[in-house]
mmCIF file of C-alpha atoms in Angstrom:
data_model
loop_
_atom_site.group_PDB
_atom_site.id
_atom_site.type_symbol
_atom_site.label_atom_id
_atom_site.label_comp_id
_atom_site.label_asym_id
_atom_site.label_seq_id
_atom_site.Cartn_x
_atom_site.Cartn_y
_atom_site.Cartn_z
ATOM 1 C CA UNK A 884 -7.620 11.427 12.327
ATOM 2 C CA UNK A 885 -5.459 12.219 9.681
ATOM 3 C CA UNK A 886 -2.888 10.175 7.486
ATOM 4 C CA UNK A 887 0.141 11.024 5.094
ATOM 5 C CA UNK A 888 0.510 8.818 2.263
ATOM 6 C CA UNK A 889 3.641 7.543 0.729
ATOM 7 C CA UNK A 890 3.119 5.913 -2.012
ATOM 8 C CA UNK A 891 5.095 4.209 -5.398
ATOM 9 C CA UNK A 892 2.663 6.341 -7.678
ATOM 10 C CA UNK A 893 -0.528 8.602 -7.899
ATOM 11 C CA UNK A 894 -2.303 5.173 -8.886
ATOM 12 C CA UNK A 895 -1.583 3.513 -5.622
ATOM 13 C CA UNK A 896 -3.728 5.917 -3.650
ATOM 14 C CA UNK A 897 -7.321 4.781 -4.414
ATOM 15 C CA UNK A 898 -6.690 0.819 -3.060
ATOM 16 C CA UNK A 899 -4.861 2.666 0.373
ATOM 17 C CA UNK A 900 -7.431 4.945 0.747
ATOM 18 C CA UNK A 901 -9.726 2.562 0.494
ATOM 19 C CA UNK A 902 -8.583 0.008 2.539
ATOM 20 C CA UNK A 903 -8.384 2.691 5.622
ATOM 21 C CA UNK A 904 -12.013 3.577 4.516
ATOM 22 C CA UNK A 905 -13.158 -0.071 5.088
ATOM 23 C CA UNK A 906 -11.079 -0.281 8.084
ATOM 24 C CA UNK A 907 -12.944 2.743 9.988
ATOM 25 C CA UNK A 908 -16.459 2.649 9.571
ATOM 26 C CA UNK A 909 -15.914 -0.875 11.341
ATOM 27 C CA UNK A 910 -13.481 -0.282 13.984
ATOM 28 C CA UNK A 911 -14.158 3.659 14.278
ATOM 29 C CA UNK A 912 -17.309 4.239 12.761
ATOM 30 C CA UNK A 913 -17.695 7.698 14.210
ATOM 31 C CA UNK A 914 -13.875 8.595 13.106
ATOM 32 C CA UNK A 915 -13.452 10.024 9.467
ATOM 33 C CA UNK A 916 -9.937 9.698 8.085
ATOM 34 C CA UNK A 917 -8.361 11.953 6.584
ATOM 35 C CA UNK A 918 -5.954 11.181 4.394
ATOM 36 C CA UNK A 919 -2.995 13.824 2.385
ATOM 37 C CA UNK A 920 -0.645 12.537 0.009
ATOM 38 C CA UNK A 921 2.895 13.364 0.573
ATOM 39 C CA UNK A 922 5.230 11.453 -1.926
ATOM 40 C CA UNK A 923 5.082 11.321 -5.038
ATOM 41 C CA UNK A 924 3.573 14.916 -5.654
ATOM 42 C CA UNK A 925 0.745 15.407 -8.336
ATOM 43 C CA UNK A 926 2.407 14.982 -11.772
ATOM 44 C CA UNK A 927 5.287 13.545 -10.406
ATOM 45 C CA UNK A 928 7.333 10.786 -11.061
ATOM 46 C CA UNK A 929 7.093 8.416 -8.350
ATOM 47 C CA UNK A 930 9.039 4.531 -7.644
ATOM 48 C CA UNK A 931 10.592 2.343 -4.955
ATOM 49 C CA UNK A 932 13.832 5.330 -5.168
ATOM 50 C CA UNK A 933 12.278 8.050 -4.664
ATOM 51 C CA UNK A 934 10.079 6.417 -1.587
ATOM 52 C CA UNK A 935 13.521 5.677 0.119
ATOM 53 C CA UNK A 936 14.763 9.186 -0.567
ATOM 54 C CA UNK A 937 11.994 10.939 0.342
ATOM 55 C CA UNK A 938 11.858 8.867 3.968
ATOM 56 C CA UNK A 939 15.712 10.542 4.737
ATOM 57 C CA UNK A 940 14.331 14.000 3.971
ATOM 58 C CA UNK A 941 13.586 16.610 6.859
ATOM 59 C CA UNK A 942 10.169 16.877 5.343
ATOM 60 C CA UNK A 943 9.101 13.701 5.820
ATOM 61 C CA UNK A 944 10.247 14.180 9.410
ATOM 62 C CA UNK A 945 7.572 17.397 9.758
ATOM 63 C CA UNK A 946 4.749 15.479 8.504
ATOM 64 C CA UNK A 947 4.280 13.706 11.520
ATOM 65 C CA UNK A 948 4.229 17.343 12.687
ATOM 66 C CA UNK A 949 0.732 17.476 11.160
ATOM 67 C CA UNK A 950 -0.586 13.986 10.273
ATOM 68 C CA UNK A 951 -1.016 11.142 13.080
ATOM 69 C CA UNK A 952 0.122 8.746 10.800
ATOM 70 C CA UNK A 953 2.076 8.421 8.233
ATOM 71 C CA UNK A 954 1.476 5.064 5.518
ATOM 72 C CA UNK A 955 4.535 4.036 3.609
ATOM 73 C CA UNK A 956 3.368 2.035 0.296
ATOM 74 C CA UNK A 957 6.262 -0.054 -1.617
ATOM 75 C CA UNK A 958 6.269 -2.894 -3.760
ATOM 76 C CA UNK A 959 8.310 -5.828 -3.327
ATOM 77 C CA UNK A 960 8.799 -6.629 -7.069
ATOM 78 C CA UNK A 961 12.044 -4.505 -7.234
ATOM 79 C CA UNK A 962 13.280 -5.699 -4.060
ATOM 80 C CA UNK A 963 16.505 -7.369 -5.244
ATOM 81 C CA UNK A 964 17.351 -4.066 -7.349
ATOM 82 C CA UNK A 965 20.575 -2.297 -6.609
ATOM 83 C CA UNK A 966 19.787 0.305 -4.130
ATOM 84 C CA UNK A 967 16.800 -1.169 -2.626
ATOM 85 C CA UNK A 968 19.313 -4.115 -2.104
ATOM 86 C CA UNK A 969 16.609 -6.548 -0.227
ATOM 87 C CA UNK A 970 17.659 -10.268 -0.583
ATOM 88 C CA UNK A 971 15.117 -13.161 -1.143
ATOM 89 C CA UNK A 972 13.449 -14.610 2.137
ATOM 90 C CA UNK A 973 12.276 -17.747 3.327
ATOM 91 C CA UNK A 974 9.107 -16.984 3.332
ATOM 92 C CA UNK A 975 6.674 -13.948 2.109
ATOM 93 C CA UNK A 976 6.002 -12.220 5.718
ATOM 94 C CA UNK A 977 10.136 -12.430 6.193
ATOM 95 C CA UNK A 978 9.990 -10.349 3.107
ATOM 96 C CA UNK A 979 7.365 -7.847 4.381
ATOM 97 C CA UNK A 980 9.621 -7.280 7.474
ATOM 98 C CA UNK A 981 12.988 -7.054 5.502
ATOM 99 C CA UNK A 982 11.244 -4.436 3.103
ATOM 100 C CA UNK A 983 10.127 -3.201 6.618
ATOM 101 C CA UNK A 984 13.605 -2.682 7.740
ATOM 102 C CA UNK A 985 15.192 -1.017 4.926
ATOM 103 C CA UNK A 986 12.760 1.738 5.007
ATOM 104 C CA UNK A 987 14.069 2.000 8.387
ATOM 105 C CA UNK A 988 17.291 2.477 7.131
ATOM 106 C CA UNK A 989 16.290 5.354 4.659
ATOM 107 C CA UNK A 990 14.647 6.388 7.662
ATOM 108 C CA UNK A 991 17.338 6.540 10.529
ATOM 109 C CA UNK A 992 16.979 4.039 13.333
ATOM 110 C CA UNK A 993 17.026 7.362 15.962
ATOM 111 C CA UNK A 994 14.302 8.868 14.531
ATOM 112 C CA UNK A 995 12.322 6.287 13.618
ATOM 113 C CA UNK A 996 12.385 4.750 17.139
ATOM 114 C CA UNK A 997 10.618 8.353 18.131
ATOM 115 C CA UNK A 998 7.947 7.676 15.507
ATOM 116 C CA UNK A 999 7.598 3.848 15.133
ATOM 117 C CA UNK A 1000 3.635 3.534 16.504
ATOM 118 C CA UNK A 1001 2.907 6.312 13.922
ATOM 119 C CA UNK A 1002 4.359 4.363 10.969
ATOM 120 C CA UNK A 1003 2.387 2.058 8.759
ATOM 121 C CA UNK A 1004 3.700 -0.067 5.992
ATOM 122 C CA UNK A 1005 2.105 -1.059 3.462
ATOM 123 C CA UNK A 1006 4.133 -3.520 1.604
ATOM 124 C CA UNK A 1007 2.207 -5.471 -1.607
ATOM 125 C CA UNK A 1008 3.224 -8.452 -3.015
ATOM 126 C CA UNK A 1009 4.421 -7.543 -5.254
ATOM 127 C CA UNK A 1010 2.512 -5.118 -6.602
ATOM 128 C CA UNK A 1011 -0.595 -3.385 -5.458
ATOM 129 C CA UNK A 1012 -2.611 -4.420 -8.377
ATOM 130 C CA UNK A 1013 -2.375 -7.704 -6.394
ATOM 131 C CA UNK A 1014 -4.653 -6.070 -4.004
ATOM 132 C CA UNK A 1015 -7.372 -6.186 -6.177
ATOM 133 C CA UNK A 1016 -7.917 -9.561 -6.703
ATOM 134 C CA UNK A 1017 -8.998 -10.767 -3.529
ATOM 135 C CA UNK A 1018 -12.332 -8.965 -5.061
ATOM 136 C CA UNK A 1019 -12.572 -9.603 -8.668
ATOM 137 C CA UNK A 1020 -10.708 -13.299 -8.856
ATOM 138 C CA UNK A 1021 -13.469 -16.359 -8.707
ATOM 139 C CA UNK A 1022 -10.937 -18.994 -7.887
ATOM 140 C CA UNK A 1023 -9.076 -19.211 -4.576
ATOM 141 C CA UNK A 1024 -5.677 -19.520 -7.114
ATOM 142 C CA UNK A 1025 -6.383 -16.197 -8.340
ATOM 143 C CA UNK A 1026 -7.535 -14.513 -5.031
ATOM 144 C CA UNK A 1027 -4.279 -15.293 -3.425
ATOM 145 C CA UNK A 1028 -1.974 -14.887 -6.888
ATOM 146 C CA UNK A 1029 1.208 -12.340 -6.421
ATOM 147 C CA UNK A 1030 2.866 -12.414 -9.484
ATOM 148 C CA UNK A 1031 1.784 -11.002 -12.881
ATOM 149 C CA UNK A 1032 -2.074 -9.641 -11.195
ATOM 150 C CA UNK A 1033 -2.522 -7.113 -13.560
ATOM 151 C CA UNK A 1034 -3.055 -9.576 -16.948
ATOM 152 C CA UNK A 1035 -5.288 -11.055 -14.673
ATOM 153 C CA UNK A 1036 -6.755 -8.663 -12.949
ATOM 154 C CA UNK A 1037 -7.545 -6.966 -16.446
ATOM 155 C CA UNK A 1038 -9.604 -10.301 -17.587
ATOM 156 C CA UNK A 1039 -12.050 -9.979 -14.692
ATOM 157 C CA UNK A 1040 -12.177 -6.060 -14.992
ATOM 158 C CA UNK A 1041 -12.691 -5.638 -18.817
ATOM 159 C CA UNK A 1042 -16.295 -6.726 -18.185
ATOM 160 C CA UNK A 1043 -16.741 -3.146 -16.414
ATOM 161 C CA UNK A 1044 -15.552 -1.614 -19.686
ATOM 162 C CA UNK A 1045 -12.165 -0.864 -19.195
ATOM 163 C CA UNK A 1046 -9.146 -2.507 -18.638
ATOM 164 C CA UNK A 1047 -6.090 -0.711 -16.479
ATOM 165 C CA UNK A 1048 -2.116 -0.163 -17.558
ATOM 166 C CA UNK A 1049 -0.314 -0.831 -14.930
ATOM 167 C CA UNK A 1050 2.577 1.398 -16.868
ATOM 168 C CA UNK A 1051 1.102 4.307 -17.230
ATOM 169 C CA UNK A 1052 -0.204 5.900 -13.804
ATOM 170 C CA UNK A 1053 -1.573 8.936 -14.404
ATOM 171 C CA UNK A 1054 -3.909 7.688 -17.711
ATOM 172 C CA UNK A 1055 -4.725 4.725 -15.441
ATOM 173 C CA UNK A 1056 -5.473 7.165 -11.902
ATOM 174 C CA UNK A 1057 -9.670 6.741 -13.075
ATOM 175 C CA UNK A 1058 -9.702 3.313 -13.546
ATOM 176 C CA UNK A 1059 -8.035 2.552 -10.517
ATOM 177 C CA UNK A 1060 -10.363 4.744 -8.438
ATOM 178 C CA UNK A 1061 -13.434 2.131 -10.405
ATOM 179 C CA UNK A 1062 -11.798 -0.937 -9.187
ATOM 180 C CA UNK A 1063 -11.228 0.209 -5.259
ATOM 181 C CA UNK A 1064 -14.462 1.080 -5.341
ATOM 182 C CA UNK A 1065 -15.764 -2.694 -3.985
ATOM 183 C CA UNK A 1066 -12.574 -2.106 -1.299
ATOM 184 C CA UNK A 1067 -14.317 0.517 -0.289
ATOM 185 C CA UNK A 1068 -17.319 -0.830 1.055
ATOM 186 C CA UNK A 1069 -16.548 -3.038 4.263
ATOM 187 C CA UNK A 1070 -18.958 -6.066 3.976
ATOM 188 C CA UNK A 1071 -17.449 -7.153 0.465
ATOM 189 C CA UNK A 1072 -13.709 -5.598 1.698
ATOM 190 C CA UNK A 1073 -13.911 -7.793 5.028
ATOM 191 C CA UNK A 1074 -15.127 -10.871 3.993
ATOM 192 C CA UNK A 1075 -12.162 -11.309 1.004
ATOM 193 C CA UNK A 1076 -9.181 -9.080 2.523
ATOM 194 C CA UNK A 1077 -7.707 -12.367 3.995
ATOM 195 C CA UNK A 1078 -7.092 -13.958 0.604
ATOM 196 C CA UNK A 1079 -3.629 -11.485 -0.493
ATOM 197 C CA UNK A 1080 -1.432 -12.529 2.291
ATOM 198 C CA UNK A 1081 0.507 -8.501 2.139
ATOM 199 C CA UNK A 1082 -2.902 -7.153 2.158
ATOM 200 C CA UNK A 1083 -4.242 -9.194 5.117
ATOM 201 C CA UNK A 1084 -0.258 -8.105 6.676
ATOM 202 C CA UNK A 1085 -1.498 -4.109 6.190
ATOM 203 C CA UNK A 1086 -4.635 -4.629 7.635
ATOM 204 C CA UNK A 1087 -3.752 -6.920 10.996
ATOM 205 C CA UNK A 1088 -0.474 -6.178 11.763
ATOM 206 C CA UNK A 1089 -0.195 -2.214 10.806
ATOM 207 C CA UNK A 1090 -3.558 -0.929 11.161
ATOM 208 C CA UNK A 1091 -3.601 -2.585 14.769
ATOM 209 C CA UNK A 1092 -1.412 0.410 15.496
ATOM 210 C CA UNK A 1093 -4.152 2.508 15.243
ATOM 211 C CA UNK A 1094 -5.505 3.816 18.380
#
């Protein structure tokens, strides 16, 4: 089964890749994903514009040509920026669906109505560095925290040896393959997804889609 993968940067591969790892060997143990990065291209500069752009582009419309899915990865910290243009919501998942919809909109309503079941968003909270803590954090405060996660991600990490900068993707790209490495295997992943409410969104709500 194979997967394109938009993402915001090269360093937001490892925890998506990851997370689908988990995902199969419990619901489709003999299934191997494979997964090829579309957006941003090696090198590349990636970001929330460039995400939208590249979702109105006839090329993301032929990679469902060859990939069964395709995974859409954005942030929500920029969400109020002009040209992502994404008001505040009530309530988190009301911002996971308005993010939701104005991908749609870079999309095309037509053509994403012809696609829908083969889309997956991945929207973190607000960044995916928040991801992470469900798995390093030892309080339930920390586990669930969606603002500012890499400081503290990067005081429960730098007993590993390194630390990660969240500013600079392509130094970080190793580091951030280290720390999805516990996502990556599915008794730890499973029993401490739930605690990042965007994170426990991907894996419910999207990756239900998968069939």
């Amino acid at each position: 089964m194979t997967f394109g993968l938009i993402s915001e940067g090269i360093t937001d591969r490892p925890p998506i890749e990851a997370t689908i790892g988990s995902y199969f060997l419990k619901k489709f143990s003999q299934i191997t994903p494979v997964i090829n990065p579309l957006q941003p291209k090696d090198k590349n500069q990636g970001g929330w514009t460039r995400i939208l752009a590249y979702c109105s582009t006839q090329e993301f419309r032929n990679s469902f040509d060859f990939n069964d899915y395709v995974i859409i990865q954005i942030d929500t910290d920029k969400h109020e920026e002009k040209g992502f243009d994404v008001k505040k919501q009530q309530d988190n998942q009301q911002l996971i669906l308005a993010i939701q919809n104005r991908i749609i909109q870079s999309i095309g309503e037509k053509f994403y109505a012809t696609v829908k079941d083969r889309i997956l968003f991945a929207v973190s909270m607000d960044s995916i560095e928040c991801w992470f803590l469900p798995f390093y954090a030892k309080t339930n405060e920390h586990k669930s925290k969606i603002k500012s996660c890499c400081t503290t991600l990067n005081q429960y990490i730098k007993k590993l040896g390194f630390t990660i900068d969240c500013k600079k993707a392509e130094g970080s790209y190793q580091y951030y393959q280290k720390v999805s490495i516990l996502l990556s295997k599915k008794k730890a992943f499973f029993a401490s997804y739930s605690h990042n409410e965007s994170l426990a969104y991907f894996v419910d709500i999207e990756l239900a889609k998968i069939k």
